[in-house]
Coordinates of C-alpha atoms and ligand atoms in Angstrom, one line a residue:
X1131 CA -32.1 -19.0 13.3
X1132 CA -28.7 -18.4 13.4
X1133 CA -27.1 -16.8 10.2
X1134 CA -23.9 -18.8 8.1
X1135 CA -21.7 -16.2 6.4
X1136 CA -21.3 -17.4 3.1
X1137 CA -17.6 -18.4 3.0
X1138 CA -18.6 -21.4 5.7
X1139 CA -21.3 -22.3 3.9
X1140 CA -19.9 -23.3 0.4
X1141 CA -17.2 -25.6 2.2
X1142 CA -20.2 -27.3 4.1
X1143 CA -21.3 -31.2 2.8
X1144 CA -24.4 -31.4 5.3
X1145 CA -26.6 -31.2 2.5
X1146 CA -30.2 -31.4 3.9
X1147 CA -29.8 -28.9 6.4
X1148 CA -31.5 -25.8 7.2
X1149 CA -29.7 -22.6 6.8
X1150 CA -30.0 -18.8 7.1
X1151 CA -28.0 -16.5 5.1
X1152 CA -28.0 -13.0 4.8
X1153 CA -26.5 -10.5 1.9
X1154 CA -27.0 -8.6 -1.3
X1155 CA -28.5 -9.6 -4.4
X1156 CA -26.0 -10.0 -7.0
X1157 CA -28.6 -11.2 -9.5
X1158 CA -31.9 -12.7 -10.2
X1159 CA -33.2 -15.1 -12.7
X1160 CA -35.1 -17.6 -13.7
X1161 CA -38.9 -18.4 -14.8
X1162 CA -42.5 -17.9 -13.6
X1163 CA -42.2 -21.0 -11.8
X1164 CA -38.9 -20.8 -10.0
X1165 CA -36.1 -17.6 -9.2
X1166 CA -32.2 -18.4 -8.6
X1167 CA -31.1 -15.4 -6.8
X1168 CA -27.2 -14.9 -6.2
X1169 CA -26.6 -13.5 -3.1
X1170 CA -23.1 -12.4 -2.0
X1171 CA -22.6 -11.3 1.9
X1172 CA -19.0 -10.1 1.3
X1173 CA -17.0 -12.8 3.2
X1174 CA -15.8 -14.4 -0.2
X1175 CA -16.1 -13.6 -3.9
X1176 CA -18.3 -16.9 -4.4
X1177 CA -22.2 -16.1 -4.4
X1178 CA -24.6 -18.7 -2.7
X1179 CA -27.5 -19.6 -5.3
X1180 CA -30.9 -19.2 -3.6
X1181 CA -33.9 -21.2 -5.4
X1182 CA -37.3 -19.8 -5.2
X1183 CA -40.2 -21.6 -6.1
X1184 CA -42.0 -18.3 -7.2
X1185 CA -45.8 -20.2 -6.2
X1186 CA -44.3 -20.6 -2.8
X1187 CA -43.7 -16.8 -2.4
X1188 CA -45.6 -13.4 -2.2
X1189 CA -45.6 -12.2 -5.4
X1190 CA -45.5 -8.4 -4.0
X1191 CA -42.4 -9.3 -2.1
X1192 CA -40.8 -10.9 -4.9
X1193 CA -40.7 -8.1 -7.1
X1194 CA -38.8 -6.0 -4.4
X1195 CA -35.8 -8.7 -4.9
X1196 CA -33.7 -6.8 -7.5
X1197 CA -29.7 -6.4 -7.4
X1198 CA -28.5 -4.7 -4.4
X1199 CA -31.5 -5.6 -2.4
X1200 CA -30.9 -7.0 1.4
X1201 CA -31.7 -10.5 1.7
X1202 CA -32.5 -12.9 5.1
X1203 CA -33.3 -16.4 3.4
X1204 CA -34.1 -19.6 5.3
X1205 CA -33.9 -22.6 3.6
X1206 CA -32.0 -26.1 2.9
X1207 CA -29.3 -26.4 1.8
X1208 CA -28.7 -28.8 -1.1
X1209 CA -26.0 -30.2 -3.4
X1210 CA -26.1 -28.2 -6.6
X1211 CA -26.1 -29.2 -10.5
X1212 CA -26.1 -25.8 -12.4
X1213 CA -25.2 -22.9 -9.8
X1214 CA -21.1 -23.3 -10.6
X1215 CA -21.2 -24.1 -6.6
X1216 CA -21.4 -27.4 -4.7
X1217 CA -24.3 -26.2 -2.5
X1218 CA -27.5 -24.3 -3.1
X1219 CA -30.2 -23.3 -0.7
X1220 CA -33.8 -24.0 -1.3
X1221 CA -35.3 -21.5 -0.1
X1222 CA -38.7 -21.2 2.6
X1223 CA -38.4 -18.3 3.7
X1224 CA -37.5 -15.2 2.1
X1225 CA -37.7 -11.4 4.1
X1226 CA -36.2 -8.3 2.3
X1227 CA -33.7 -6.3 5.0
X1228 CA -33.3 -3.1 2.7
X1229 CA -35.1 -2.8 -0.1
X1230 CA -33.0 -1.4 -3.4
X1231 CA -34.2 0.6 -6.1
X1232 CA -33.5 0.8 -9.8
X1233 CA -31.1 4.2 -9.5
X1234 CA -28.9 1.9 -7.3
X1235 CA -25.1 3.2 -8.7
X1236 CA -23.8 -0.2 -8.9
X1237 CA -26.4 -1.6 -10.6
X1238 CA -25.1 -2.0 -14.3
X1239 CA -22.3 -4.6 -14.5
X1240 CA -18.7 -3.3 -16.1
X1241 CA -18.8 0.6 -15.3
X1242 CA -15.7 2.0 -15.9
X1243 CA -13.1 2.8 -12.6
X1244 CA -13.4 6.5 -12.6
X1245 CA -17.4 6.0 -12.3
X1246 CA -16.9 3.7 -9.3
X1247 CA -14.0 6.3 -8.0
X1248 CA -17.1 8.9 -8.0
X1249 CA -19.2 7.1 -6.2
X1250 CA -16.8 4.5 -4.1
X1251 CA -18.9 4.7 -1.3
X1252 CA -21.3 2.0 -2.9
X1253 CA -18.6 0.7 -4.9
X1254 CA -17.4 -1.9 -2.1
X1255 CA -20.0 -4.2 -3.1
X1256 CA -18.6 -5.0 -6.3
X1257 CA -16.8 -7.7 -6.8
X1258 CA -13.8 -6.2 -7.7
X1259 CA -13.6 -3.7 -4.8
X1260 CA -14.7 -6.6 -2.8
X1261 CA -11.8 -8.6 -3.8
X1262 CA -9.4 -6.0 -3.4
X1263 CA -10.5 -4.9 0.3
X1264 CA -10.1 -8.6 1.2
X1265 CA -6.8 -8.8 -0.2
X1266 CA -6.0 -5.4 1.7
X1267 CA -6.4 -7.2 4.5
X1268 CA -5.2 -10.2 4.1
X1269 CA -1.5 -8.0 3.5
X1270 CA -1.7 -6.3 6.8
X1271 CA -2.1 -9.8 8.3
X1272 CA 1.1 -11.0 6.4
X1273 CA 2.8 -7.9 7.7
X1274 CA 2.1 -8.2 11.0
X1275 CA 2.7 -11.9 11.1
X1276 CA 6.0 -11.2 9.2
X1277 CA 7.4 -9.0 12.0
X1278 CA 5.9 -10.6 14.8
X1279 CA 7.9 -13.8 13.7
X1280 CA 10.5 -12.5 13.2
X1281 CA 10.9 -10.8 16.7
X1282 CA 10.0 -6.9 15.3
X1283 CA 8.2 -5.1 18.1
X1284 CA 4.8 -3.0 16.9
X1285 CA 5.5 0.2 17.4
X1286 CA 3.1 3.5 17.2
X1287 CA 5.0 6.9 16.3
X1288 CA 2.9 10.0 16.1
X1289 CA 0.7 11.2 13.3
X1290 CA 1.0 14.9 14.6
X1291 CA 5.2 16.0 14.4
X1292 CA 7.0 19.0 14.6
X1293 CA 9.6 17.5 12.2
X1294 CA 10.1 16.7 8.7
X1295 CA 11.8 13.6 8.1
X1296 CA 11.9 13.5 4.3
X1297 CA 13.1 17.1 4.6
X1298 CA 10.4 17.9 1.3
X1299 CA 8.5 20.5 3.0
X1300 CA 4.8 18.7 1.7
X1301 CA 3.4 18.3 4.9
X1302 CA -0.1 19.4 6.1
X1303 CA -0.4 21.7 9.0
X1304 CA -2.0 20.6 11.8
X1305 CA -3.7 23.8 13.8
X1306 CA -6.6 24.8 16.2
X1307 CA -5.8 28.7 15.5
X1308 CA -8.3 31.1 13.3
X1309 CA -6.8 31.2 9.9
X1310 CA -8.4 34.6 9.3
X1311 CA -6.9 36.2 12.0
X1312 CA -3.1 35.0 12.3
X1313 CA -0.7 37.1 14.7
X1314 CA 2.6 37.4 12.6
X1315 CA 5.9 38.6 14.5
X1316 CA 8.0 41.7 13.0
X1317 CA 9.0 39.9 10.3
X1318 CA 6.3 38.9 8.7
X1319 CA 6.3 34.8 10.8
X1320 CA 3.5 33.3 12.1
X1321 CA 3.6 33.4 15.9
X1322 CA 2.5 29.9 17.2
X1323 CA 2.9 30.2 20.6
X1324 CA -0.8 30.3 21.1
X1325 CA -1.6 27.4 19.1
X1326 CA -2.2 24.2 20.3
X1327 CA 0.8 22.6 21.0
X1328 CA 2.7 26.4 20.9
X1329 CA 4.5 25.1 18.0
X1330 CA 3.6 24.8 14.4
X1331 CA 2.9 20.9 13.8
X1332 CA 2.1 18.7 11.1
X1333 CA 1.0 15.3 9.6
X1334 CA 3.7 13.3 9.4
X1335 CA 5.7 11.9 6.3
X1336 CA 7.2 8.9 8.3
X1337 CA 8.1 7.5 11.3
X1338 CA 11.4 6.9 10.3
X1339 CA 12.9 9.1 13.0
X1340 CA 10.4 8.1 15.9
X1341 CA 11.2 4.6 14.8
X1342 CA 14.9 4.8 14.8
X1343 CA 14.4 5.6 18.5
X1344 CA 12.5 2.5 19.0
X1345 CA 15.2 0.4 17.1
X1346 CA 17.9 1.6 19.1
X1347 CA 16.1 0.8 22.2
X1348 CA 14.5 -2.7 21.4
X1349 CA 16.6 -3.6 18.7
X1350 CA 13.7 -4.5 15.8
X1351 CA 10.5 -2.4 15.6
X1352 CA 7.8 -2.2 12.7
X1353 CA 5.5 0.6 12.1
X1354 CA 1.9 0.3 10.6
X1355 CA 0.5 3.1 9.9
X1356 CA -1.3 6.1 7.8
X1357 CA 0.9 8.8 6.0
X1358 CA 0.2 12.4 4.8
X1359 CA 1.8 13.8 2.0
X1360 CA 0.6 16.9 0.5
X1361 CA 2.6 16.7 -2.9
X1362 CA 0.7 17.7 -6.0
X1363 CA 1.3 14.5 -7.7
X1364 CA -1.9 13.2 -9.5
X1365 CA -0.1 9.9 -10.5
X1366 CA -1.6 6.7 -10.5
X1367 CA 0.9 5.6 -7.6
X1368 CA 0.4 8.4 -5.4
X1369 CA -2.2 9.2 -2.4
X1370 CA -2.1 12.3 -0.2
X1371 CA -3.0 9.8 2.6
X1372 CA -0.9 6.6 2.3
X1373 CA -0.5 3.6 5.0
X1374 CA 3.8 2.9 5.3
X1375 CA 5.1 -0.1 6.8
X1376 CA 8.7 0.6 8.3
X1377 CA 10.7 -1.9 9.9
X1378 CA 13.9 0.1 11.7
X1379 CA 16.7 -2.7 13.0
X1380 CA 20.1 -2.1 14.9
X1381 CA 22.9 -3.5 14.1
X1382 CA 21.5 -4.1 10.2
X1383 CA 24.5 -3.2 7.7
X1384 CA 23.6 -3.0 3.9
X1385 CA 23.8 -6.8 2.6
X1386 CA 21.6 -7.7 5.7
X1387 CA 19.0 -4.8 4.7
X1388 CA 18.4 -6.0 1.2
X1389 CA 18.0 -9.4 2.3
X1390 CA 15.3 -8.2 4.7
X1391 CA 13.8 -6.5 2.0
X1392 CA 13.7 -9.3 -0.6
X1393 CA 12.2 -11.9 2.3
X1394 CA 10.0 -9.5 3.5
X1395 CA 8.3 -8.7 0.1
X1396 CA 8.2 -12.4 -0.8
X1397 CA 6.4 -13.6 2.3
X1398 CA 3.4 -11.3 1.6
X1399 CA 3.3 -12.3 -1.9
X1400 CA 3.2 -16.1 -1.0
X1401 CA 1.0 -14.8 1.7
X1402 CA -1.8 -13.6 -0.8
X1403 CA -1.1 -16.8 -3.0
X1404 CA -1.5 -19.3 -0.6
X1405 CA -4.8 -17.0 1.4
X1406 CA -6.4 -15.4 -1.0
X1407 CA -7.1 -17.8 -4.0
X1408 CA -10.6 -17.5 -5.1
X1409 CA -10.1 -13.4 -5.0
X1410 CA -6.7 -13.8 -6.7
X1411 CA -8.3 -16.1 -9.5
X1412 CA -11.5 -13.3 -9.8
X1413 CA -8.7 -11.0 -10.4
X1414 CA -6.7 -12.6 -12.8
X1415 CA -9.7 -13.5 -14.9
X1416 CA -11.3 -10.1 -15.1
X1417 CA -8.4 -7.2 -14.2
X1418 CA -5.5 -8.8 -15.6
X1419 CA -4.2 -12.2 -16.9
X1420 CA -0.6 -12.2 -16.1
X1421 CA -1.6 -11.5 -12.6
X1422 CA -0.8 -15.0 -11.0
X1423 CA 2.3 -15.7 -13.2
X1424 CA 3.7 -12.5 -12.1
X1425 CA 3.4 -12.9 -8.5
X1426 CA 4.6 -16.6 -8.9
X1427 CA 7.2 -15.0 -10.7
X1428 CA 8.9 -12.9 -8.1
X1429 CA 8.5 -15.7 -6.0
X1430 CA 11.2 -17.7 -8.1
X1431 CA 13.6 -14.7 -8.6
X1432 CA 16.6 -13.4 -7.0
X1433 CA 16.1 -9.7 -6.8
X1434 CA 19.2 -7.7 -8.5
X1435 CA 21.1 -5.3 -6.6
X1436 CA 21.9 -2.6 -8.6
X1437 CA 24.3 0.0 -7.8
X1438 CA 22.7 3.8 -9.1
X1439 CA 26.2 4.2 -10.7
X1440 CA 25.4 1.2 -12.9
X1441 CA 22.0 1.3 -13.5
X1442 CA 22.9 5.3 -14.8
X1443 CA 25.3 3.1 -17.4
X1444 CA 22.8 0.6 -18.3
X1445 CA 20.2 3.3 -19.3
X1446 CA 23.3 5.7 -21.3
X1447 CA 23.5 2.4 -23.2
X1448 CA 19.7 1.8 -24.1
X1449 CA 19.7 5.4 -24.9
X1450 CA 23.1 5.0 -27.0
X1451 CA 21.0 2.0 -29.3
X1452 CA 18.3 4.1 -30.0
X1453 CA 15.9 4.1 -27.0
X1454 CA 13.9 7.0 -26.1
X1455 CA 12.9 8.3 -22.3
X1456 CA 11.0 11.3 -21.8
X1457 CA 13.2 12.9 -18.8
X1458 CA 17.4 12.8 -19.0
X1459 CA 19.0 10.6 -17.1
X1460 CA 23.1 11.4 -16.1
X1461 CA 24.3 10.3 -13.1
X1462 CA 23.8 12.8 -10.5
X1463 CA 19.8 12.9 -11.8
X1464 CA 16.7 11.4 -9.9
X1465 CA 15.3 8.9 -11.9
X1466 CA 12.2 8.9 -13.7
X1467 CA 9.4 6.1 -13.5
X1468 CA 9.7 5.3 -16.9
X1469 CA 13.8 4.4 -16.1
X1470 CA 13.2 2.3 -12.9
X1471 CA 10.6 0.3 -15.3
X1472 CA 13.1 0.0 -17.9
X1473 CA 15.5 -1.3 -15.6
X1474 CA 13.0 -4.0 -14.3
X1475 CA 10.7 -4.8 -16.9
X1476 CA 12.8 -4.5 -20.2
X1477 CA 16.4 -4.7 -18.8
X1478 CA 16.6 -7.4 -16.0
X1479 CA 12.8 -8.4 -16.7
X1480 CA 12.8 -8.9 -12.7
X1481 CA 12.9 -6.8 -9.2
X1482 CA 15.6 -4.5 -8.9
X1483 CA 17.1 -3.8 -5.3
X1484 CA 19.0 0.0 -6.3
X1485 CA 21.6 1.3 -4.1
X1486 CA 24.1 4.2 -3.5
X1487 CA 22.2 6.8 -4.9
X1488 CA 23.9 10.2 -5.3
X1489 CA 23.4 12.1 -2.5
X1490 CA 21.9 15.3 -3.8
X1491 CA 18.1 13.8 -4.3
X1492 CA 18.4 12.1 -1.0
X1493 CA 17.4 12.4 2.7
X1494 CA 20.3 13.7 5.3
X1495 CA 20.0 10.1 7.6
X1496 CA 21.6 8.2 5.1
X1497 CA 24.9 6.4 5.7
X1498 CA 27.6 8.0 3.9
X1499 CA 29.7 6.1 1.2
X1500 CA 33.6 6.2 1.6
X1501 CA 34.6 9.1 -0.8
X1502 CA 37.5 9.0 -2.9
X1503 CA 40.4 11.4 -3.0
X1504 CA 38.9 12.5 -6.6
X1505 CA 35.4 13.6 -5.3
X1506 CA 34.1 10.4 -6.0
X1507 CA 32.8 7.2 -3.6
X1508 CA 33.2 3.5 -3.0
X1509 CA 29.7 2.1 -2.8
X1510 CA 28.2 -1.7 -2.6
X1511 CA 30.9 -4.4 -3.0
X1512 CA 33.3 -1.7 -3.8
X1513 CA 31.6 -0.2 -6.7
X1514 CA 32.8 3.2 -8.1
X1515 CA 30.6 6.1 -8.1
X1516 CA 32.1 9.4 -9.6
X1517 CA 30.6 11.9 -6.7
X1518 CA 29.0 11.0 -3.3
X1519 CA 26.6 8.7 -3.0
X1520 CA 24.5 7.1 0.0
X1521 CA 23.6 3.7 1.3
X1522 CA 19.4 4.3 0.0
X1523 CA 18.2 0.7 -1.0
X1524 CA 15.2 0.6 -3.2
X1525 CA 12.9 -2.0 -4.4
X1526 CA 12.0 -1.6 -7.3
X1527 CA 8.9 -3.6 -9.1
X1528 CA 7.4 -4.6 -12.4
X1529 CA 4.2 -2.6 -13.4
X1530 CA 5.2 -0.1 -10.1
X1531 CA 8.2 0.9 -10.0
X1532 CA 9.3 2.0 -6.6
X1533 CA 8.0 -0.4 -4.0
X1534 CA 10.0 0.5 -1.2
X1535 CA 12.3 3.1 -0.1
X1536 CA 15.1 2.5 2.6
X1537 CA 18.3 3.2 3.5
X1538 CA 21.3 2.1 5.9
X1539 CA 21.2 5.6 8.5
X1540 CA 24.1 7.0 9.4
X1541 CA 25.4 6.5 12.6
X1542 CA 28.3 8.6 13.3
X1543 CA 27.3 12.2 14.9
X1544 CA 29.6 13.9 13.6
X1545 CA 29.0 12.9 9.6
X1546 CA 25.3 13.6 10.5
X1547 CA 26.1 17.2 11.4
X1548 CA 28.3 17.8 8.5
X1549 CA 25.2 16.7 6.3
X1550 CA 22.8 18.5 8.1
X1551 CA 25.1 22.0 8.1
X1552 CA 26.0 21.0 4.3
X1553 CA 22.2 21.1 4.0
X1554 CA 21.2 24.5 6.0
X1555 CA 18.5 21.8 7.7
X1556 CA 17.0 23.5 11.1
X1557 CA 17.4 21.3 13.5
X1558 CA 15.9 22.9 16.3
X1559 CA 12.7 20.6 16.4
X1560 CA 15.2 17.6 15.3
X1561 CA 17.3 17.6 18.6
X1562 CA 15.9 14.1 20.2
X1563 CA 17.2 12.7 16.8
X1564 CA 20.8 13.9 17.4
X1565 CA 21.0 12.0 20.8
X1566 CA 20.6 8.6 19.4
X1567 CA 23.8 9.4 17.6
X1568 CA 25.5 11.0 20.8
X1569 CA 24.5 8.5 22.8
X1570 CA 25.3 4.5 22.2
X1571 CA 25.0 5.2 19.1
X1572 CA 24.6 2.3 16.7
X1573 CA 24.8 1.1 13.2
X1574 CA 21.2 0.1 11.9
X1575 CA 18.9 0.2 8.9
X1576 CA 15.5 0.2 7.9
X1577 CA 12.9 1.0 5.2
X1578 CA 9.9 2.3 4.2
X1579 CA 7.1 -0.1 2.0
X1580 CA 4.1 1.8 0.5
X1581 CA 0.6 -0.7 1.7
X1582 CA -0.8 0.5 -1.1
X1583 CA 1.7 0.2 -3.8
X1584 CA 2.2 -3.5 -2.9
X1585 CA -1.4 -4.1 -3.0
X1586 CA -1.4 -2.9 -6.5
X1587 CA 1.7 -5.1 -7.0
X1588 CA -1.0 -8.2 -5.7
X1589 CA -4.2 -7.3 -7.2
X1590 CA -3.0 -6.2 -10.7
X1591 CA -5.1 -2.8 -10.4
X1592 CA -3.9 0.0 -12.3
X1593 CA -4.8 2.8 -10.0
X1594 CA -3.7 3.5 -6.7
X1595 CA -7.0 5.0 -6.1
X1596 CA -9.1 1.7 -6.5
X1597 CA -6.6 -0.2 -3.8
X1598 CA -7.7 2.0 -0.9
X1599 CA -11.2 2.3 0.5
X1600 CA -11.1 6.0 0.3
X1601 CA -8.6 7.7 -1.8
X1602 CA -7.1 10.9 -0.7
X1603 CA -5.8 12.7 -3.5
X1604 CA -5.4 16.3 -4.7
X1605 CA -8.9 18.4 -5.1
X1606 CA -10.5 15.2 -3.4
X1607 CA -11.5 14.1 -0.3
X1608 CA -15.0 13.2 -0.8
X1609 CA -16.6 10.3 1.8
Ligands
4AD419 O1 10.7 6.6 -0.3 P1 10.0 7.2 0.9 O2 9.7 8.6 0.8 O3 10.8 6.8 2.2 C1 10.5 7.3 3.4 O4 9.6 7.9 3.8 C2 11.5 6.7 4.4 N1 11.4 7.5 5.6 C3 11.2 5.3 4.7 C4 12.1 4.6 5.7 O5 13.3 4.4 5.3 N2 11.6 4.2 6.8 O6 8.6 6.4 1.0 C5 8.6 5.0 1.2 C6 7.6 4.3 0.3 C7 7.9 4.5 -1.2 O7 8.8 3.6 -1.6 C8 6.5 4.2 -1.7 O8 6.2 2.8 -1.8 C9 5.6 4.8 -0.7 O9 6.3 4.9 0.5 N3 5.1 6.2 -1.0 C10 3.9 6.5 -1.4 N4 2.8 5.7 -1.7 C11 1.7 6.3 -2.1 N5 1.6 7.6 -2.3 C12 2.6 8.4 -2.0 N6 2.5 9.8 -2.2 C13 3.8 7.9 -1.6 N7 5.1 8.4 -1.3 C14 5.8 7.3 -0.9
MG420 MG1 11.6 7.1 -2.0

């Protein structure tokens, strides 16, 4: 008989039918005379109930249904009273797929995250991890649809690069040569001409720069893709392997950017509102309570757009009434988590879109403010900064903090240069780059959003670890 996956089956009103279901027990009860087994199949968070008449059954083969057991049940399916569900299936036959014993991982209910972390490749079949993977995916289906609406062209870049585009050095080499036996030149380099691709390579940071060639060729491209960053940042909002989502648009100036931005970010939240319910409601009643209000909530706001130079003042005044950050904060300084959520939780008590940041803690391709005669710049709606600043745009979110990172890129060649030799940047592997700005060059814009920081923002989770299947993270890399 031909199996129903769950999900179909709990919208079904042909009571009286016979069904087959497969899954894994979630739990079983009941008496000697009949067993409700809830079996879950992973296509929603809603178990079918299964009712056993235990006379009806091989006894031996009963005792093998225990949580985590496989189940193939044939039965009919029938309006239900009790199970919390419209339908139940009354079962007639009952065969066990995979038998589960009693030193299953996931068998005790509410073990704490960092026990499920250690043994996350079981930990899928909870309900939580359940609910989050769905979610996961439901996102990349916003995103793409997002783009694809909206005229964006998918585009791949490459995982393996022989640049750096954030310029932060934390990149993991990429190399077929024997590590105990590296040729070095006179002084003291390794020699890659032997290697693979005869230069040294890496796992790249972004495709920023790959993308910017696609947006200045087909006007609005989107990448989707995995990340590799091999800071030693053991943060709950950080993964050595990340998946980034960056859009890269020609002929994008500032105001237009953090409109895409805010739109952008919305969609996928009303996405997972309007697609993921029952998960969403699992979520809110067992993770966190404010969880639906909150996304609701961003829904109805107008994001602020904060210039750097202002948010500095608004943070020198908390500190001036008395409140305490851990890390200083004057202008010219990067700011600390615990600022950005100041600014959005306690301050403005809604998203924050920052902009013109100084230009010391940010990357070369940013588009230069206007300086001032005294050393300082004009910024966003003509805004005062007192040294250089840079058109970076970030989102910044309740509960996460940075969301996404982007930036109007600076389009004249020769401003480039004069950032890039201000900087000492090599730019021997980085020559392609330079022609987009010799060539037709263009103004545009784009930004970076972390998958997995917005599917923190969506699921409530507290971990970064626990909204990715398998977390990559410093000293682990197990599964
Ligand atoms: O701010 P970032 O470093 O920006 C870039 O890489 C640009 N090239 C993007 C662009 O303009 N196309 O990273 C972008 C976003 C961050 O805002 C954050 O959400 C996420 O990527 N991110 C991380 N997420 C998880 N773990 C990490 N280690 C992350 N580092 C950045
Ligand atoms: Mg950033």
């Amino acid at each position: 008989m031909k199996r129903t996956k769950i999900v179909d089956l709990l919208k079904r009103e042909d009571y009286g039918s016979q069904v087959c279901v497969k899954g894994w027990v979630r739990t079983k009860r009941g008496s000697k005379a009949v067993n409700f087994i809830a079996l879950n199949d992973g296509s929603t968070i809603n178990n079918v109930q299964v009712v056993a008449d235990v006379e009806k059954f091989d006894p031996e083969m009963m005792k093998l249904i225990t949580t985590g057991a496989c189940l193939s049940v044939e039965g009919q399916m029938v309006q239900s009273i009790g199970s919390g569900q419209a339908v139940e299936i009354q079962a007639t036959d009952i065969q066990v797929l995979g038998e589960c014993p009693a030193d299953y991982p996931m068998q005790k209910k509410g073990q704490s995250f960092e026990y499920m972390r250690q043994h996350a490749h079981m930990r899928l079949r909870t309900n939580t991890f359940g609910a989050v993977m769905r979610i996961r995916h439901n996102m990349a289906m916003a995103i793409h649809t997002y783009f694809h609406e909206h005229g964006y062209f998918y585009f791949h870049t490459p995982l393996i690069t022989a640049s750096d585009c954030e310029g932060a050095g934390n990149m993991f080499q990429v190399t077929t040569k024997n590590l105990y036996d590296l040729k070095k030149d006179e002084q003291g380099k390794i020699i890659y001409d032997d290697d693979f691709f005869g230069q040294q390579t890496s796992l790249t940071v972004s495709g920023q720069l790959e993308g910017e060639l696609g947006a200045t060729a087909l006007g609005a491209i989107y990448t989707f893709g995995p990340t590799f960053r091999a800071e030693n940042s053991n943060t709950p909002r950080h993964l050595a392997e990340f998946w980034m989502i960056e859009p890269e648009v020609a002929f994008l100036d500032q105001e237009e950017l953090m409109d895409l931005e805010e739109d952008f970010i919305k969609f996928c939240v009303r996405w997972a509102l309007d697609n993921c319910k029952d998960d969403l409601a699992f979520l809110n009643k067992m993770i966190d309570n404010g969880l639906i209000e909150r996304l609701e909530g961003v829904l109805k706001e107008t994001f602020v757009r904060l210039p750097y130079t202002k948010g500095i003042e608004i943070l020198q005044e908390a500190i001036k009434n008395g409140r305490k950050f851990e890390f200083p904060c004057n202008w010219g300084d990067d700011l600390a988590s615990e600022h950005e959520r100041y600014l959005v939780e306690e301050h403005f008590k809604k998203p924050v879109i920052m902009t013109d940041y100084p230009r010391a803690f940010k990357s070369f391709y940013m588009k230069q403010n206007e300086q001032s005669a005294d050393g300082g710049s004009v910024g966003y709606q003509g805004a005062i900064a007192p040294g250089p600043t840079m058109q970076g745009t970030d989102v910044l979110f309740p509960q996460i903090g940075e969301i996404i990172g982007g930036s109007v890129r600076e389009a004249d060649y020769n401003k480039l240069m004069g950032e890039i030799e201000r900087r000492k940047m090599d730019m021997t592997h980085l020559w392609w780059y330079l022609d987009t700005r010799k060539y037709g060059s263009c103004p545009h814009a784009g930004f970076g959003l972390g998958f997995e920081r917005l599917i923190l923002f969506v699921t409530g989770m507290q971990n970064i670890r626990d909204v990715i299947p398998f977390p990559r993270t410093p000293k682990n890399a197990e599964f």
